[in-house]
Short mmCIF file of C-alpha atoms and ligand atoms in Angstrom, two decimals:
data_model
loop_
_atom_site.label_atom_id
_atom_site.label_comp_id
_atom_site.label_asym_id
_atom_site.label_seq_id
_atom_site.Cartn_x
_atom_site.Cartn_y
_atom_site.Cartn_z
CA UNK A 1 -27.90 28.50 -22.63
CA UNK A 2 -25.21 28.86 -20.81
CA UNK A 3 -21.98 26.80 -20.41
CA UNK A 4 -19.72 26.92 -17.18
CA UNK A 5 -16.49 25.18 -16.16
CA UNK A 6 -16.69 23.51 -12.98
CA UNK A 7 -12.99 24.23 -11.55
CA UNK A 8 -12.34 20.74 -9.89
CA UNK A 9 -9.91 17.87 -10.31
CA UNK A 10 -12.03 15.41 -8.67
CA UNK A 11 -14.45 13.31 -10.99
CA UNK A 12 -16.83 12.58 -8.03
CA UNK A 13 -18.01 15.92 -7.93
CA UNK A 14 -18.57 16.36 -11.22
CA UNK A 15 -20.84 14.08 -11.32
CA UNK A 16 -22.75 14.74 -8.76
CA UNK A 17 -23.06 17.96 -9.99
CA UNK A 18 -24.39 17.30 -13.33
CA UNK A 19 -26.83 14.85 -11.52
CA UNK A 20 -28.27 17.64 -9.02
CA UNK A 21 -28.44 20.48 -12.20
CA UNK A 22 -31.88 20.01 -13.44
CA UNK A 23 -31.72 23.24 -15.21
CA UNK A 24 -31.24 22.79 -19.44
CA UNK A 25 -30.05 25.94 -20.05
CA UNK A 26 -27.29 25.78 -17.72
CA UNK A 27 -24.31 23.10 -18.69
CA UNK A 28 -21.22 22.62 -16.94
CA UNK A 29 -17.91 21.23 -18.45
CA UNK A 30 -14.73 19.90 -17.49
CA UNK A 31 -11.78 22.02 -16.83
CA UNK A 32 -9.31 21.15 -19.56
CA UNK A 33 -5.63 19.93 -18.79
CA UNK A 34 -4.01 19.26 -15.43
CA UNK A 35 -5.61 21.46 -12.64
CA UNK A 36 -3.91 21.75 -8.74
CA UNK A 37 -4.14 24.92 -7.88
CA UNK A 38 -2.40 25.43 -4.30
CA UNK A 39 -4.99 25.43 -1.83
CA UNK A 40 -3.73 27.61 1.02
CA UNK A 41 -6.86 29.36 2.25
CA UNK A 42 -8.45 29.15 5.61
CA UNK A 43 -11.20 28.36 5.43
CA UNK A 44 -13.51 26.35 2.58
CA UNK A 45 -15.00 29.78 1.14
CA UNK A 46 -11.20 30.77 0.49
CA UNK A 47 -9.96 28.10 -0.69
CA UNK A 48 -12.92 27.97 -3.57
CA UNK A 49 -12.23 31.67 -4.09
CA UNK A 50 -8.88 30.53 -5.12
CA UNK A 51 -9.75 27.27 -7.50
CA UNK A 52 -12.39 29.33 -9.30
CA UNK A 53 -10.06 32.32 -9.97
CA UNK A 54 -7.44 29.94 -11.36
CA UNK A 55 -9.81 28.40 -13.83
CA UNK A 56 -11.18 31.75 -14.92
CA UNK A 57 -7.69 33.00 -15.29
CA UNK A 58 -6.92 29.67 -17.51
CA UNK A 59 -10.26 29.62 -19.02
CA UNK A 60 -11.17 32.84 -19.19
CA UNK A 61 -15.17 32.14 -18.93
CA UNK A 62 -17.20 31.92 -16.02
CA UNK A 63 -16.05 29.19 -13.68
CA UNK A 64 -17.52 27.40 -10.67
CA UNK A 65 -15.57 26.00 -7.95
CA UNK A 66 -16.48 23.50 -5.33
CA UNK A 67 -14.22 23.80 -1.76
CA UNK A 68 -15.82 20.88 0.72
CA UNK A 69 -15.02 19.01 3.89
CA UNK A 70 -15.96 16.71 6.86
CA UNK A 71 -15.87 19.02 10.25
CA UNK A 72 -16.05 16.82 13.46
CA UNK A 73 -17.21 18.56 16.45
CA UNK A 74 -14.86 16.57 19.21
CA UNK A 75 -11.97 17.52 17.24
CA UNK A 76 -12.49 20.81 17.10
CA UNK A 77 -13.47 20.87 13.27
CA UNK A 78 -11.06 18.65 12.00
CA UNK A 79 -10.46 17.22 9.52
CA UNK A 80 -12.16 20.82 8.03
CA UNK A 81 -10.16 22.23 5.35
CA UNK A 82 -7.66 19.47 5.69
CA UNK A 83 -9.90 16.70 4.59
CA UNK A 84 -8.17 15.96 1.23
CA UNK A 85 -4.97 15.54 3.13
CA UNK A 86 -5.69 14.28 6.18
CA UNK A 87 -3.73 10.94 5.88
CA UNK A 88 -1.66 9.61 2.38
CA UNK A 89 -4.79 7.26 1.14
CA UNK A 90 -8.54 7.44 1.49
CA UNK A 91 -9.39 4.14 3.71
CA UNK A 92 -5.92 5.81 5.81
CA UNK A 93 -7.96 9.02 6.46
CA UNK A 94 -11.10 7.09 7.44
CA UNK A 95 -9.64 4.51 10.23
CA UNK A 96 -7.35 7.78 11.65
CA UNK A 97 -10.55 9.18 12.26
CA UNK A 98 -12.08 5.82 13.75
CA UNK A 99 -9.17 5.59 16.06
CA UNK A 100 -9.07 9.10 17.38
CA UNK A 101 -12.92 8.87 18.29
CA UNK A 102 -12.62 4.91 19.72
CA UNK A 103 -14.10 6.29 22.93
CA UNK A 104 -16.15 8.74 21.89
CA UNK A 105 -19.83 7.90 22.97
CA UNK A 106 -22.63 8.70 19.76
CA UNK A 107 -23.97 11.68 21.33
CA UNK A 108 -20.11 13.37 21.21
CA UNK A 109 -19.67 12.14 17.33
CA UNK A 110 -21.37 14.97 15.97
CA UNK A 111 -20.19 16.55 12.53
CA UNK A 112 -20.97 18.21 9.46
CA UNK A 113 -19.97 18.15 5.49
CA UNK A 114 -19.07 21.78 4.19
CA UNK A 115 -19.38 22.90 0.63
CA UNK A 116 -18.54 26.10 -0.65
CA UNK A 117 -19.12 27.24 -4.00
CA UNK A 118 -17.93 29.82 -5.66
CA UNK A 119 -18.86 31.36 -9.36
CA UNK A 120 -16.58 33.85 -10.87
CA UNK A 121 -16.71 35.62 -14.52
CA UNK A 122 -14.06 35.38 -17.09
CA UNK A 123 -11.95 38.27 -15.59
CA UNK A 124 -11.79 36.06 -12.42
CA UNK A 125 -14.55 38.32 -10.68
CA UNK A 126 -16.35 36.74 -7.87
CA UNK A 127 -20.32 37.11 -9.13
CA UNK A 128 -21.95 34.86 -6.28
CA UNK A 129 -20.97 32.65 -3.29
CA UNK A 130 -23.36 29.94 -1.51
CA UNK A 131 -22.66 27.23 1.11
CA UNK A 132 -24.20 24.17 2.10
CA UNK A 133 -24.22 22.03 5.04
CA UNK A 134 -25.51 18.72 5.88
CA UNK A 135 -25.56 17.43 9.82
CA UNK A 136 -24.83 13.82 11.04
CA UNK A 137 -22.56 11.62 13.28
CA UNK A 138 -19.30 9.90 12.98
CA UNK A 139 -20.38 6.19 12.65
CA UNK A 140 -18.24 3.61 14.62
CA UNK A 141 -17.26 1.41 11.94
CA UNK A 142 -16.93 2.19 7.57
CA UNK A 143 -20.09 1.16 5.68
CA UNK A 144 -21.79 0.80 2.16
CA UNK A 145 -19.89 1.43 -1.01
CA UNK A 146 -22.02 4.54 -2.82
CA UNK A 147 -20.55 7.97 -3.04
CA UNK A 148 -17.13 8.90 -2.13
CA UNK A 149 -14.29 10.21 0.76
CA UNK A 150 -15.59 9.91 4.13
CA UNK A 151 -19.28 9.14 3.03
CA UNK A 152 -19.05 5.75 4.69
CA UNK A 153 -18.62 7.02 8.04
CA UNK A 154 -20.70 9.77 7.79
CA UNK A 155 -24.04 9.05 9.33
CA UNK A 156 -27.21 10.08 8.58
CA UNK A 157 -29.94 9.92 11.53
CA UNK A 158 -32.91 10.68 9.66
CA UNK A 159 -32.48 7.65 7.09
CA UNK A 160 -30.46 5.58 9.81
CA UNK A 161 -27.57 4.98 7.17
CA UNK A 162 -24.21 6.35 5.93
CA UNK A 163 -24.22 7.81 3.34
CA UNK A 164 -22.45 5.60 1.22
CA UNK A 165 -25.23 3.29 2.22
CA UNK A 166 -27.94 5.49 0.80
CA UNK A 167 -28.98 5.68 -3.02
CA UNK A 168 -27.12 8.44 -5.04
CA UNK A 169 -30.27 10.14 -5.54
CA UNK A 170 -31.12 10.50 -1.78
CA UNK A 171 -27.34 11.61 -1.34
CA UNK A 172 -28.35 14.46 -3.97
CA UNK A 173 -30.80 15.37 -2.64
CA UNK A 174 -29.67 16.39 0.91
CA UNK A 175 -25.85 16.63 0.89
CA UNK A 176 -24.09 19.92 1.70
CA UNK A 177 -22.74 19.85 -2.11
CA UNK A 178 -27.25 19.91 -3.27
CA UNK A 179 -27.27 23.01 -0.28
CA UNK A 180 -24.81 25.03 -2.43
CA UNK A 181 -25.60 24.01 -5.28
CA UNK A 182 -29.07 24.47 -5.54
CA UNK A 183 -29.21 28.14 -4.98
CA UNK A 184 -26.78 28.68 -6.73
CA UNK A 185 -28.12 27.25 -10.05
CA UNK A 186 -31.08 28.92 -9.07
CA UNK A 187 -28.65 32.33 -9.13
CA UNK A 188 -27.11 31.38 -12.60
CA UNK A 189 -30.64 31.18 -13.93
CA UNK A 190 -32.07 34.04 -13.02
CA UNK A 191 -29.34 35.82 -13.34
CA UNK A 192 -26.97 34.30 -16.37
CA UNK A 193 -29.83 32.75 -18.64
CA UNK A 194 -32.24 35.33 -18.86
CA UNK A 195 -30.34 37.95 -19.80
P1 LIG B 201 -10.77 19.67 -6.05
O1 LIG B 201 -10.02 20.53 -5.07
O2 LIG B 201 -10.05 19.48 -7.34
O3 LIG B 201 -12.18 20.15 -6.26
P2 LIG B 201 -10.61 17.68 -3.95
O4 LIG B 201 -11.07 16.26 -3.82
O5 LIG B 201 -9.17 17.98 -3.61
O6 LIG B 201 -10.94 18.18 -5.44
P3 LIG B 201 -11.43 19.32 -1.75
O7 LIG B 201 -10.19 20.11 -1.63
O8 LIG B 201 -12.73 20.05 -1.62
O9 LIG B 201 -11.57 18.56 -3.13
O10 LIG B 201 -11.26 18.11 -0.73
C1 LIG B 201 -12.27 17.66 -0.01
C2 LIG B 201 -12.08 16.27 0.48
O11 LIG B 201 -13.19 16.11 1.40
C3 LIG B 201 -12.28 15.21 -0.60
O12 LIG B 201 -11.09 14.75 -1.15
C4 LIG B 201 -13.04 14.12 0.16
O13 LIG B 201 -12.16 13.29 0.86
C5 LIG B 201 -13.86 14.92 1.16
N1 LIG B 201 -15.21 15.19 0.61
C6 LIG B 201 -15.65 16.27 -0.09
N2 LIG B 201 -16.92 16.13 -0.47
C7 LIG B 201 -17.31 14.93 -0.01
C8 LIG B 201 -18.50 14.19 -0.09
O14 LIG B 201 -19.56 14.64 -0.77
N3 LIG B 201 -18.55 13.01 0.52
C9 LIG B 201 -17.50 12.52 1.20
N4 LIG B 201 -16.31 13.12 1.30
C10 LIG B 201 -16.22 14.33 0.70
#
């Protein structure tokens, strides 16, 4: 078995994460004390490269990190990597997005979560990298309560629903976090657990 310390601050995630491991021989734990690493990468892969090094520096076992983010097409990518601080509170972030697309037909609402996951050793070495992706729209109004951030304006067209308006196991099943995620568990198995 083996145990690994998911380097995130956000409780959301963790969960999720221990919901989408089906693997027993691979646990992950909580990062002990206060962690806030500065995040001043460029992109998500960089900015996971740098929580997951801090934890393994802190923790000094192996480490996962979890960098994600809500890309909208008409705005060139943005929010992107500045999705956690896109506006001071959470329903804030979601209706400055709302107003900035107001006239924006369906069609042009196109975006995409990001997740990018990073595993590192206890010396802080990087042993694998995976991202995840999962495609929708920018819905015109907030709705359903499941999940978390901007899952209630992210649309899904294949379930006609947000997100948020979906079960949490559908939501683990398809979200850019289950993308990573999934090989990358299947990378910590075969290469971690059966050693
Ligand atoms: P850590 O850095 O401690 O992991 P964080 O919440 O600051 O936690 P990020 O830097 O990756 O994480 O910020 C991403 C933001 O993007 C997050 O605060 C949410 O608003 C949003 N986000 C990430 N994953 C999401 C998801 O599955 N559904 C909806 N919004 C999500």
């Amino acid at each position: 078995m083996i145990k690994i310390i998911l380097a995130t601050s956000n409780p959301h995630k963790l969960e999720e994460i221990n919901k989408i491991n089906t693997y027993s021989d691979i646990k992950f734990e909580v990062i002990k004390g206060e962690f806030n690493p500065e995040e001043n990468g460029n992109t998500f892969e960089e900015n996971a490269i740098i929580k997951a090094k801090a934890a393994s520096k802190v923790m000094k076992t192996y480490c996962l990190s979890d960098d994600s983010g809500l890309c909208i097409d008409v705005l060139e990518g943005l929010p992107g990597i500045h999705s956690n601080r896109y506006a001071p509170t959470q329903s804030e972030k979601i209706e400055k997005i709302l107003t900035e697309l107001k006239n924006v037909p369906y069609e042009n609402r196109s975006a995409h979560f990001t997740c990018s996951m990073v595993l590192t050793d206890a010396n802080g070495n990087i042993l694998n990298r995976e991202e995840g992706r999962i495609y929708g729209y920018i819905d015109d109004s907030a709705k359903g309560i499941n999940g978390f951030g901007y899952d209630p304006i992210f649309f899904v067209p294949e379930y006609n629903k947000t997100i948020a308006e979906l079960p949490e196991e559908i939501k683990n099943k398809i979200s850019h976090r289950a993308n990573a995620l999934k090989p990358m568990l299947e990378w910590i198995h075969n290469n971690l657990c059966l050693i």
